[in-house]
PDB file of C-alpha atoms in Angstrom:
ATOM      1  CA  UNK A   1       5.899 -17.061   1.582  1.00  0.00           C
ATOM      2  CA  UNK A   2       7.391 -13.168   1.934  1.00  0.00           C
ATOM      3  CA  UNK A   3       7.080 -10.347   0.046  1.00  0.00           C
ATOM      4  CA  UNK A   4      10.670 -10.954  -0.841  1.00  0.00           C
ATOM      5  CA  UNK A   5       9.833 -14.181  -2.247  1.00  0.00           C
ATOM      6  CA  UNK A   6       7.621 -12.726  -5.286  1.00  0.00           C
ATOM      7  CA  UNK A   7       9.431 -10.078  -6.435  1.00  0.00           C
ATOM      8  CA  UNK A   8       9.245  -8.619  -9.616  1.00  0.00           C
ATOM      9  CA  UNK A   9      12.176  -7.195 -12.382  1.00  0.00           C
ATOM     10  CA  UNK A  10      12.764  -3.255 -12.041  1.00  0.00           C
ATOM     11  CA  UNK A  11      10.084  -1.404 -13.579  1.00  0.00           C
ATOM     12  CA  UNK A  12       7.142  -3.372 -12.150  1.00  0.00           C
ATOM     13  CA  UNK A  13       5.712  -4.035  -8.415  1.00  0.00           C
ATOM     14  CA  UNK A  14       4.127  -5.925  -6.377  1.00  0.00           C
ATOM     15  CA  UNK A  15       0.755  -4.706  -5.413  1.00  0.00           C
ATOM     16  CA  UNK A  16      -0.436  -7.367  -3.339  1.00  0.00           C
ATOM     17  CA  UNK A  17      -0.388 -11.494  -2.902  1.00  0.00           C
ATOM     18  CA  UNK A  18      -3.013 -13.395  -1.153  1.00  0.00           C
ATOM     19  CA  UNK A  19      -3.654 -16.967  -0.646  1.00  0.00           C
ATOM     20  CA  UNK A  20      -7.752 -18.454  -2.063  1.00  0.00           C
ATOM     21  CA  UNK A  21      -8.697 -20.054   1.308  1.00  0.00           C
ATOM     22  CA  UNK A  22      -7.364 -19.352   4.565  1.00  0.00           C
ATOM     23  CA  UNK A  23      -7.135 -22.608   6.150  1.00  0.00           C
ATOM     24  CA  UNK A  24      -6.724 -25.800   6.210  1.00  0.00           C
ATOM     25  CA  UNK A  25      -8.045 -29.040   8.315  1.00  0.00           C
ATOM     26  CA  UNK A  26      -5.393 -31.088  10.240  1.00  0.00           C
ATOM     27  CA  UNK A  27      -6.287 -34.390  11.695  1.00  0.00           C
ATOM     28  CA  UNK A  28      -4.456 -36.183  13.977  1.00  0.00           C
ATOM     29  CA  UNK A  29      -4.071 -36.498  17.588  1.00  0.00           C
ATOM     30  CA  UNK A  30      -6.300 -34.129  19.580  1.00  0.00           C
ATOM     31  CA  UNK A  31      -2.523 -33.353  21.731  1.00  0.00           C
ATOM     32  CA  UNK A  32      -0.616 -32.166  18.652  1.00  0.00           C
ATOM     33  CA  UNK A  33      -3.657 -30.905  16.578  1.00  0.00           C
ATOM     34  CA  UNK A  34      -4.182 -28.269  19.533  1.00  0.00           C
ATOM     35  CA  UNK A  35      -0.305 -27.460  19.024  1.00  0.00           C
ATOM     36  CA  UNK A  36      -0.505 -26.149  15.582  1.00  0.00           C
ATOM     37  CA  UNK A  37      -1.363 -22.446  14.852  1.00  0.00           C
ATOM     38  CA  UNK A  38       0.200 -22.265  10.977  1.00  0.00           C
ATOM     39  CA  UNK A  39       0.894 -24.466   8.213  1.00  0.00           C
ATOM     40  CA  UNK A  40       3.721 -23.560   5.608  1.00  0.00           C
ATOM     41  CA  UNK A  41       3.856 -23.933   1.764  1.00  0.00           C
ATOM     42  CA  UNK A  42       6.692 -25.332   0.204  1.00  0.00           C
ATOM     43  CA  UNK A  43       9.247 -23.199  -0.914  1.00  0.00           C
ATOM     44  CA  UNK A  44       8.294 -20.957  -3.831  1.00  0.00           C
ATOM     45  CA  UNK A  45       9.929 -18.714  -5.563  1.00  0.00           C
ATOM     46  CA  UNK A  46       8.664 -16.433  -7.976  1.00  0.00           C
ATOM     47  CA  UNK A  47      11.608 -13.558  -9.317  1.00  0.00           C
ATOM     48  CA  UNK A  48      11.215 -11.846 -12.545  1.00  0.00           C
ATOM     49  CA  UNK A  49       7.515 -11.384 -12.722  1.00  0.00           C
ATOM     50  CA  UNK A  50       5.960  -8.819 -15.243  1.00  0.00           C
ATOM     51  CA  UNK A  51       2.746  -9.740 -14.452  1.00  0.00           C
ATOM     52  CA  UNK A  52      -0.169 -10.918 -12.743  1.00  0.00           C
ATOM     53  CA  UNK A  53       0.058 -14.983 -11.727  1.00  0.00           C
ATOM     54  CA  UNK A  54      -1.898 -17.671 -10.147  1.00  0.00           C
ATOM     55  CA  UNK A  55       0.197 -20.546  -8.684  1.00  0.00           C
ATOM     56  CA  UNK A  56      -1.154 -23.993  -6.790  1.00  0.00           C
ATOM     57  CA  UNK A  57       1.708 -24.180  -3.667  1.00  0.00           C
ATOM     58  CA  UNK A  58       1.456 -27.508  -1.960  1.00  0.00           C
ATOM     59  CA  UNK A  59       1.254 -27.142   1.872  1.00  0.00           C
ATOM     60  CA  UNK A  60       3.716 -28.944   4.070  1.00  0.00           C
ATOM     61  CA  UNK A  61       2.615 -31.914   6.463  1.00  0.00           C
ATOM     62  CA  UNK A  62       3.855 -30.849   9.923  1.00  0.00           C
ATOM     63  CA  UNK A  63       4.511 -34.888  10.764  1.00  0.00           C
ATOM     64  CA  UNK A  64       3.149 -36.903   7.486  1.00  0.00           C
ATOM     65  CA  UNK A  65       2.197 -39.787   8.941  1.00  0.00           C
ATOM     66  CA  UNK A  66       0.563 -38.978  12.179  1.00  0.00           C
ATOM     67  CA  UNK A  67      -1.484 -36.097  10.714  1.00  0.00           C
ATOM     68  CA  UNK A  68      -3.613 -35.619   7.349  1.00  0.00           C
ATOM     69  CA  UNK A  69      -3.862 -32.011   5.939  1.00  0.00           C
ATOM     70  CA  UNK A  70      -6.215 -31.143   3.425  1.00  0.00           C
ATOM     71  CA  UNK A  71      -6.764 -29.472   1.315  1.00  0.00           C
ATOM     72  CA  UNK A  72      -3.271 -30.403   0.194  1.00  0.00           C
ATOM     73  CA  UNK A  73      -2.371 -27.448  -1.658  1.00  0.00           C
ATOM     74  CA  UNK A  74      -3.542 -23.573  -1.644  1.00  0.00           C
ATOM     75  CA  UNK A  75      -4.020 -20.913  -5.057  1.00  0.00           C
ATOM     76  CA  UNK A  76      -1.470 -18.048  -4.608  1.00  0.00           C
ATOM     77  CA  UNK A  77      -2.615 -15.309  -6.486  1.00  0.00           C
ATOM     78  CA  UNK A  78      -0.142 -12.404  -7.220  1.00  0.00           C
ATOM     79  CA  UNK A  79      -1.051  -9.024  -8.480  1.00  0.00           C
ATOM     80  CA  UNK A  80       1.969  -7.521 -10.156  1.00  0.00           C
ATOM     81  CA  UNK A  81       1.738  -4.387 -12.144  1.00  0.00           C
ATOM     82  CA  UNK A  82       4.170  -1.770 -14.430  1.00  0.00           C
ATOM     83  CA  UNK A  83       5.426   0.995 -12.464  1.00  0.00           C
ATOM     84  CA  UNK A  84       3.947   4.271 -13.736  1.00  0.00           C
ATOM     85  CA  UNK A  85       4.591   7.753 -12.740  1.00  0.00           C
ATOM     86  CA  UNK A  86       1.592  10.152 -13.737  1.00  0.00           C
ATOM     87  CA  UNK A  87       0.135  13.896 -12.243  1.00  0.00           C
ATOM     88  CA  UNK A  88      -2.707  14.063 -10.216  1.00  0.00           C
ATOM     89  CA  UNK A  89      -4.034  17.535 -10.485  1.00  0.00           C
ATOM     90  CA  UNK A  90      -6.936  19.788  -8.766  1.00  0.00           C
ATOM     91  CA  UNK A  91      -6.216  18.667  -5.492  1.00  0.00           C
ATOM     92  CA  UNK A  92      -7.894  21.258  -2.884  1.00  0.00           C
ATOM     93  CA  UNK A  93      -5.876  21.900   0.130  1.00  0.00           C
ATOM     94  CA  UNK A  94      -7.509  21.736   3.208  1.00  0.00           C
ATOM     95  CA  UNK A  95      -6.896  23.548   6.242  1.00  0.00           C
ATOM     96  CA  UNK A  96      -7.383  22.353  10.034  1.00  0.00           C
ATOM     97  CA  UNK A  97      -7.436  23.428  13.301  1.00  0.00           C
ATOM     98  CA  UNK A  98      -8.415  27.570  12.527  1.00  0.00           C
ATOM     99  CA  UNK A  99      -9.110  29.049  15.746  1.00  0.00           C
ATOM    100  CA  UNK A 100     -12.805  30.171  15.199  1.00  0.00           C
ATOM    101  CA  UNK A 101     -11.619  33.814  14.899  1.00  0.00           C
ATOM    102  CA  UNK A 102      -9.576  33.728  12.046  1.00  0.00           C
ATOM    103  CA  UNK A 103     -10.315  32.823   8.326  1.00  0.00           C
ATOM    104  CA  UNK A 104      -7.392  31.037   6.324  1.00  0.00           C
ATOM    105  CA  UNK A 105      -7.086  30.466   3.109  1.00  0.00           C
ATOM    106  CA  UNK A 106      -5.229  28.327   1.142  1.00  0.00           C
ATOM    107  CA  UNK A 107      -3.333  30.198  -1.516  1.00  0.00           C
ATOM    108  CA  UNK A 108      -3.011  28.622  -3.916  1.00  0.00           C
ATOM    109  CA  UNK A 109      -6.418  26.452  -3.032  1.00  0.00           C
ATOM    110  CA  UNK A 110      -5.305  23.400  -4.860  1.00  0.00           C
ATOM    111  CA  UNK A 111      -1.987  21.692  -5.795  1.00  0.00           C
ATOM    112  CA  UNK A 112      -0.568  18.909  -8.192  1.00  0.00           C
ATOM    113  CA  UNK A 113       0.850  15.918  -7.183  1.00  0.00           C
ATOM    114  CA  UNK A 114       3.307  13.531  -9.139  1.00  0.00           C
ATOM    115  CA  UNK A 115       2.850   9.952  -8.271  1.00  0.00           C
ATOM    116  CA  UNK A 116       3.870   6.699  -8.657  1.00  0.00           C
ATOM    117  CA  UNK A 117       2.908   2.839  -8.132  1.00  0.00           C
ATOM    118  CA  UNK A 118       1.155   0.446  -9.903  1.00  0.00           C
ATOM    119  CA  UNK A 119      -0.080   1.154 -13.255  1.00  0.00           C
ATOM    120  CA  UNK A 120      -3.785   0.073 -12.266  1.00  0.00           C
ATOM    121  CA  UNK A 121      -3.558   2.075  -9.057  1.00  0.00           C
ATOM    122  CA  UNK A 122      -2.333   5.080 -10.662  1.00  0.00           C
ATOM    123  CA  UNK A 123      -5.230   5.197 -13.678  1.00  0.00           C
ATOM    124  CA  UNK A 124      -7.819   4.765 -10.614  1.00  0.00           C
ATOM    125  CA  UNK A 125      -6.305   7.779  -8.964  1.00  0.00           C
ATOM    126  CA  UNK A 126      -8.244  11.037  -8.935  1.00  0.00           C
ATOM    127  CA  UNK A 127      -8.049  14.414  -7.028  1.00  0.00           C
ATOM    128  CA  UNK A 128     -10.553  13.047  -4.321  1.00  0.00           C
ATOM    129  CA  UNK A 129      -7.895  10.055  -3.982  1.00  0.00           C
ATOM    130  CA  UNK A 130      -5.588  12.214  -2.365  1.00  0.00           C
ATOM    131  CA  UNK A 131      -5.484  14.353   0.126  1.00  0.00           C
ATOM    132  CA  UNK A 132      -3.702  17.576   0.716  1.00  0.00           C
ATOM    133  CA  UNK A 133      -3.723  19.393   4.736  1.00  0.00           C
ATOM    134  CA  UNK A 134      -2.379  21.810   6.332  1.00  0.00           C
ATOM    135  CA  UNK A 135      -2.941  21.718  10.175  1.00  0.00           C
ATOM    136  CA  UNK A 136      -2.978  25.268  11.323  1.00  0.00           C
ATOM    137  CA  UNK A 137      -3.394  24.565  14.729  1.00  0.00           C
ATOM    138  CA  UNK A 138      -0.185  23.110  15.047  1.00  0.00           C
ATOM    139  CA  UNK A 139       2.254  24.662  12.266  1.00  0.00           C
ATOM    140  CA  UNK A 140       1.564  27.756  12.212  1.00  0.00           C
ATOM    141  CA  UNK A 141       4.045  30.786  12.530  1.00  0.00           C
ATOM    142  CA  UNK A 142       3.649  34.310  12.446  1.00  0.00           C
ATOM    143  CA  UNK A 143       7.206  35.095  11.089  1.00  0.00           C
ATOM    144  CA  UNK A 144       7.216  32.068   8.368  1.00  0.00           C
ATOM    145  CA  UNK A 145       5.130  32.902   4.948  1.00  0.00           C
ATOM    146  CA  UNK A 146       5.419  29.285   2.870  1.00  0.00           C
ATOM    147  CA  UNK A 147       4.321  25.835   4.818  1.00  0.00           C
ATOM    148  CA  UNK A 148       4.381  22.642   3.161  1.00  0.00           C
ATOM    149  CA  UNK A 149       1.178  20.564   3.174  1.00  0.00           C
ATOM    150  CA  UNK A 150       0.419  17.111   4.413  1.00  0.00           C
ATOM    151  CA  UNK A 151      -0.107  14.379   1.549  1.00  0.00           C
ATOM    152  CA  UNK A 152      -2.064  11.620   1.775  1.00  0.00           C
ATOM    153  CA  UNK A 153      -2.034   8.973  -0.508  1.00  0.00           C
ATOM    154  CA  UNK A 154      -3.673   6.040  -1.406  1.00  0.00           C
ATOM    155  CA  UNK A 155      -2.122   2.721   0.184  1.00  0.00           C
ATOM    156  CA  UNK A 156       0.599   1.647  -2.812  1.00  0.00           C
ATOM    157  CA  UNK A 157       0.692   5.045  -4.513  1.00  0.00           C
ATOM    158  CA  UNK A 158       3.565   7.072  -3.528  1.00  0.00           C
ATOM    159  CA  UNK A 159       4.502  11.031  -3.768  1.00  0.00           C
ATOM    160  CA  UNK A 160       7.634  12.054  -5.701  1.00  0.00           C
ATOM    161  CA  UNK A 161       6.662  16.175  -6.014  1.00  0.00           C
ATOM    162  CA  UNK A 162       3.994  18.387  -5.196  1.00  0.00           C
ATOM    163  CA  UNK A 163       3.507  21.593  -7.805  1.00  0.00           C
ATOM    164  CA  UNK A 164       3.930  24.301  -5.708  1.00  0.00           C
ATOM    165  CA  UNK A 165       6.291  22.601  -3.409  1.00  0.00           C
ATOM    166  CA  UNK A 166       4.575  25.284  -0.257  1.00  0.00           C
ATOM    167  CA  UNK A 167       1.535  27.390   0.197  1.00  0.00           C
TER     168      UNK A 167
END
């Protein structure tokens, strides 16, 4: 089963899929046992989703007759959720990499951040979710006034804008 294979309508997304159990026992002959590394499902498909699903796939015999598989079927589990978009505010910018001789400053010292993903994902999301960098070390220019920043988002939670756009 893929990613594309569980795909929801526009306006949600899939936040992750994972199979209860992760294996199964194949008896047989010791020769062609030793042979197999995976077993596959049967082909699933599950378009449309708004939600999220538990499904029993039945697992495919690599040669029924000569080998047994069991258990005979594994519980897909699907977490689908509405795609949000929300702000994320008070997020201190750090800066990295000042030579000990100098003292930066961030100005402003904190930004806000619109985000999007999952609608569970996004309520968790705080200002210590995300983080906002600057390495100094490496980006800085005497000339050049405005920098952006580094954003760093939780896994499934992307960045559309940061408020300001530079420090």
């Amino acid at each position: 089963l893929g990613l594309h294979d569980a795909l929801p309508i526009y306006g949600y997304t899939l936040i992750e899929y994972h199979f209860a159990g992760d294996s199964a026992v194949v008896k047989g002959p010791r020769s062609k046992v030793n042979k197999i590394s995976t077993i596959l499902t049967e082909p699933v498909e599950f378009i449309g989703n708004t939600s999220t699903f538990s499904e029993k796939i039945n697992l495919i015999n690599p040669e029924p007759g000569i080998f047994l598989v069991t258990p005979g079927s594994v519980d897909l589990n699907v977490d689908v959720q509405r795609l949000v978009e929300a702000f994320v505010r008070e997020i201190p910018i750090k800066i990295k990499n000042v030579p000990d001789d100098l003292e930066v400053i961030a100005r402003p010292s904190k930004l806000a951040l619109k985000v999007m993903g999952g609608e569970k994902l996004v309520a968790a999301l705080d200002a210590s979710s995300v983080r906002a960098e600057f390495e100094f070390k490496q980006n800085y220019e005497s000339e050049r006034e405005k920098y952006a920043v580094s954003i760093i988002t939780p896994e499934k939670i992307s960045w559309i804008e940061s408020f300001p756009k530079e420090i």
